[in-house]
Amino acid sequence: MLTIVRLGDAVLRKQASLIPDIDRTIADLAAGMIEAMHAGRGIGLAGPQVAELKRIFVTHVEGDRARVFINPQIIRTSTEQEPREEGCLSIPGVYADVVRPSEISVQAWNERGRPFTLDADGILARVILHEYDHLNGVLFLDHLDEKKRLRLVRVYDKRQKAAQV
Ligand code: NI
């Protein structure tokens, strides 16, 4: 099982690289990421979260199937935005409302090397934007004002310390 890295690990802050070939290794990575996402009861997981600095993420929101996005590009975002609660498998136990575009279009390749375009709204649009951020070293906390971000990081640190005792 792939290990999910936590807040504080430098890999979460790095830029992920384009995947030049969608081969068996990448298909296996995608399958492993889906497995780790399901095990963590998450709805999305990005390469940097499993210490793979590659432009790949997976999603599985309720009512949808598991999806793989390789070398994704957000090609459209609605001007309409909405707040929605987010969490992250790399920052367990921390949740906050984040404002993001309500609807998006994304272009990517799947694990079989097929290109696709997807229009998404609601929770799927949300998770795609959240995971896409991970490929650029951005965490959902970065979208909050500084005061709220620092407060949540303190809560997280305290909880992590308590868990280690
Ligand atoms: Ni996340």
CSV table of C-alpha atoms and ligand atoms in Angstrom, one decimal:
chain,number,residue,atom,x,y,z
A,1,MET,CA,0.0,0.0,0.0
A,2,LEU,CA,1.3,3.5,-0.9
A,3,THR,CA,2.0,5.7,2.1
A,4,ILE,CA,0.4,9.1,2.1
A,5,VAL,CA,2.7,11.9,3.2
A,6,ARG,CA,1.5,14.5,5.7
A,7,LEU,CA,1.7,18.3,6.1
A,8,GLY,CA,5.2,19.4,6.8
A,9,ASP,CA,6.8,17.0,4.2
A,10,ALA,CA,8.6,19.1,1.7
A,11,VAL,CA,7.4,17.0,-1.2
A,12,LEU,CA,3.9,18.5,-0.8
A,13,ARG,CA,5.4,21.9,-1.7
A,14,LYS,CA,7.1,20.9,-4.9
A,15,GLN,CA,6.0,21.2,-8.5
A,16,ALA,CA,5.1,17.9,-10.1
A,17,SER,CA,6.5,17.0,-13.5
A,18,LEU,CA,4.7,16.1,-16.7
A,19,ILE,CA,4.4,12.4,-17.4
A,20,PRO,CA,6.1,11.7,-20.8
A,21,ASP,CA,4.8,8.2,-21.3
A,22,ILE,CA,1.6,6.6,-20.0
A,23,ASP,CA,3.0,3.1,-19.6
A,24,ARG,CA,2.5,0.2,-17.3
A,25,THR,CA,4.3,1.9,-14.4
A,26,ILE,CA,1.9,4.8,-14.5
A,27,ALA,CA,-1.1,2.5,-14.8
A,28,ASP,CA,0.2,0.7,-11.7
A,29,LEU,CA,0.8,4.0,-9.9
A,30,ALA,CA,-2.8,5.0,-10.7
A,31,ALA,CA,-4.2,1.7,-9.4
A,32,GLY,CA,-2.1,2.1,-6.2
A,33,MET,CA,-3.3,5.6,-5.7
A,34,ILE,CA,-6.9,4.6,-6.0
A,35,GLU,CA,-6.3,1.8,-3.5
A,36,ALA,CA,-4.7,4.3,-1.0
A,37,MET,CA,-7.5,6.9,-1.6
A,38,HIS,CA,-10.1,4.2,-0.8
A,39,ALA,CA,-8.2,3.0,2.2
A,40,GLY,CA,-8.0,6.5,3.6
A,41,ARG,CA,-11.7,7.1,2.8
A,42,GLY,CA,-10.7,10.1,0.7
A,43,ILE,CA,-12.4,11.3,-2.5
A,44,GLY,CA,-9.2,12.4,-4.2
A,45,LEU,CA,-5.4,11.9,-4.1
A,46,ALA,CA,-2.6,13.5,-6.0
A,47,GLY,CA,0.9,12.1,-7.0
A,48,PRO,CA,2.9,14.4,-4.6
A,49,GLN,CA,0.8,13.0,-1.7
A,50,VAL,CA,2.4,9.6,-2.3
A,51,ALA,CA,5.8,11.2,-2.8
A,52,GLU,CA,5.5,10.8,-6.6
A,53,LEU,CA,6.3,14.2,-8.2
A,54,LYS,CA,4.3,13.4,-11.3
A,55,ARG,CA,1.3,15.2,-12.8
A,56,ILE,CA,-1.4,12.6,-11.9
A,57,PHE,CA,-4.3,12.5,-9.5
A,58,VAL,CA,-7.3,10.3,-8.9
A,59,THR,CA,-10.8,11.0,-7.7
A,60,HIS,CA,-13.8,9.0,-6.6
A,61,VAL,CA,-16.8,11.1,-5.4
A,62,GLU,CA,-20.1,9.6,-4.4
A,63,GLY,CA,-22.3,8.7,-7.3
A,64,ASP,CA,-19.3,8.6,-9.7
A,65,ARG,CA,-16.7,6.0,-10.6
A,66,ALA,CA,-13.0,6.2,-9.7
A,67,ARG,CA,-11.2,8.5,-12.3
A,68,VAL,CA,-7.6,9.0,-13.2
A,69,PHE,CA,-6.3,12.3,-14.5
A,70,ILE,CA,-2.8,12.4,-16.1
A,71,ASN,CA,-1.2,15.7,-17.2
A,72,PRO,CA,-4.4,17.5,-16.5
A,73,GLN,CA,-5.2,21.1,-17.6
A,74,ILE,CA,-8.0,23.1,-16.3
A,75,ILE,CA,-9.3,24.6,-19.5
A,76,ARG,CA,-12.3,26.5,-18.2
A,77,THR,CA,-13.5,27.8,-14.8
A,78,SER,CA,-16.8,29.5,-14.2
A,79,THR,CA,-16.9,33.1,-13.0
A,80,GLU,CA,-19.4,31.9,-10.4
A,81,GLN,CA,-17.7,30.7,-7.2
A,82,GLU,CA,-18.9,29.0,-4.1
A,83,PRO,CA,-17.7,28.0,-0.7
A,84,ARG,CA,-17.5,24.3,0.1
A,85,GLU,CA,-15.9,22.4,2.9
A,86,GLU,CA,-12.6,20.7,2.1
A,87,GLY,CA,-10.3,18.3,3.8
A,88,CYS,CA,-7.1,16.6,2.7
A,89,LEU,CA,-5.7,13.1,3.3
A,90,SER,CA,-2.3,14.8,4.0
A,91,ILE,CA,-3.9,17.0,6.7
A,92,PRO,CA,-6.2,14.6,8.5
A,93,GLY,CA,-8.8,16.0,10.8
A,94,VAL,CA,-8.7,19.6,9.4
A,95,TYR,CA,-11.6,20.9,7.5
A,96,ALA,CA,-12.4,24.4,6.2
A,97,ASP,CA,-14.6,26.2,3.7
A,98,VAL,CA,-12.8,27.2,0.6
A,99,VAL,CA,-14.1,29.4,-2.2
A,100,ARG,CA,-13.5,28.1,-5.7
A,101,PRO,CA,-15.2,28.2,-9.1
A,102,SER,CA,-18.5,26.2,-9.2
A,103,GLU,CA,-18.0,24.7,-12.6
A,104,ILE,CA,-14.9,23.7,-14.6
A,105,SER,CA,-13.7,21.8,-17.7
A,106,VAL,CA,-10.6,19.7,-17.4
A,107,GLN,CA,-8.6,18.0,-20.1
A,108,ALA,CA,-6.4,15.0,-19.2
A,109,TRP,CA,-5.3,11.5,-20.2
A,110,ASN,CA,-6.5,8.4,-18.5
A,111,GLU,CA,-4.4,5.4,-17.3
A,112,ARG,CA,-4.8,3.8,-20.7
A,113,GLY,CA,-3.4,6.8,-22.4
A,114,ARG,CA,-6.7,8.0,-23.8
A,115,PRO,CA,-7.2,11.8,-23.8
A,116,PHE,CA,-10.6,13.1,-22.5
A,117,THR,CA,-12.3,16.3,-21.6
A,118,LEU,CA,-14.7,16.5,-18.6
A,119,ASP,CA,-17.1,19.2,-17.5
A,120,ALA,CA,-17.7,19.1,-13.8
A,121,ASP,CA,-19.6,20.9,-11.1
A,122,GLY,CA,-20.4,20.4,-7.5
A,123,ILE,CA,-18.2,18.1,-5.4
A,124,LEU,CA,-16.4,16.7,-8.5
A,125,ALA,CA,-15.3,20.1,-9.7
A,126,ARG,CA,-14.2,20.9,-6.2
A,127,VAL,CA,-12.0,17.8,-5.8
A,128,ILE,CA,-10.5,18.2,-9.3
A,129,LEU,CA,-9.4,21.8,-8.4
A,130,HIS,CA,-8.1,20.7,-5.0
A,131,GLU,CA,-6.1,17.8,-6.5
A,132,TYR,CA,-4.8,20.0,-9.4
A,133,ASP,CA,-3.5,22.4,-6.8
A,134,HIS,CA,-1.4,19.6,-5.3
A,135,LEU,CA,0.4,19.2,-8.6
A,136,ASN,CA,1.7,22.7,-8.1
A,137,GLY,CA,2.6,22.4,-4.4
A,138,VAL,CA,-0.5,24.2,-3.3
A,139,LEU,CA,-2.6,23.0,-0.3
A,140,PHE,CA,-6.2,24.0,0.4
A,141,LEU,CA,-5.0,25.9,3.5
A,142,ASP,CA,-3.3,28.3,1.2
A,143,HIS,CA,-6.7,29.6,0.0
A,144,LEU,CA,-7.6,30.7,3.5
A,145,ASP,CA,-6.8,34.0,5.1
A,146,GLU,CA,-3.6,33.8,7.2
A,147,LYS,CA,-5.2,34.0,10.5
A,148,LYS,CA,-7.5,31.0,9.8
A,149,ARG,CA,-4.7,29.1,8.2
A,150,LEU,CA,-2.3,29.5,11.2
A,151,ARG,CA,-5.1,28.5,13.6
A,152,LEU,CA,-5.8,25.3,11.6
A,153,VAL,CA,-2.1,24.5,11.4
A,154,ARG,CA,-1.8,24.9,15.2
A,155,VAL,CA,-4.8,22.6,15.7
A,156,TYR,CA,-3.3,20.1,13.4
A,157,ASP,CA,0.2,20.2,15.1
A,158,LYS,CA,-1.3,19.8,18.5
A,159,ARG,CA,-3.4,16.8,17.4
A,160,GLN,CA,-0.3,15.2,15.8
A,161,LYS,CA,1.7,15.7,18.9
A,162,ALA,CA,-1.0,14.2,21.1
A,163,ALA,CA,-1.3,11.2,18.7
A,164,GLN,CA,2.5,10.5,19.1
A,165,VAL,CA,2.4,10.2,22.9
B,1,NI,NI,-5.5,17.2,-0.6
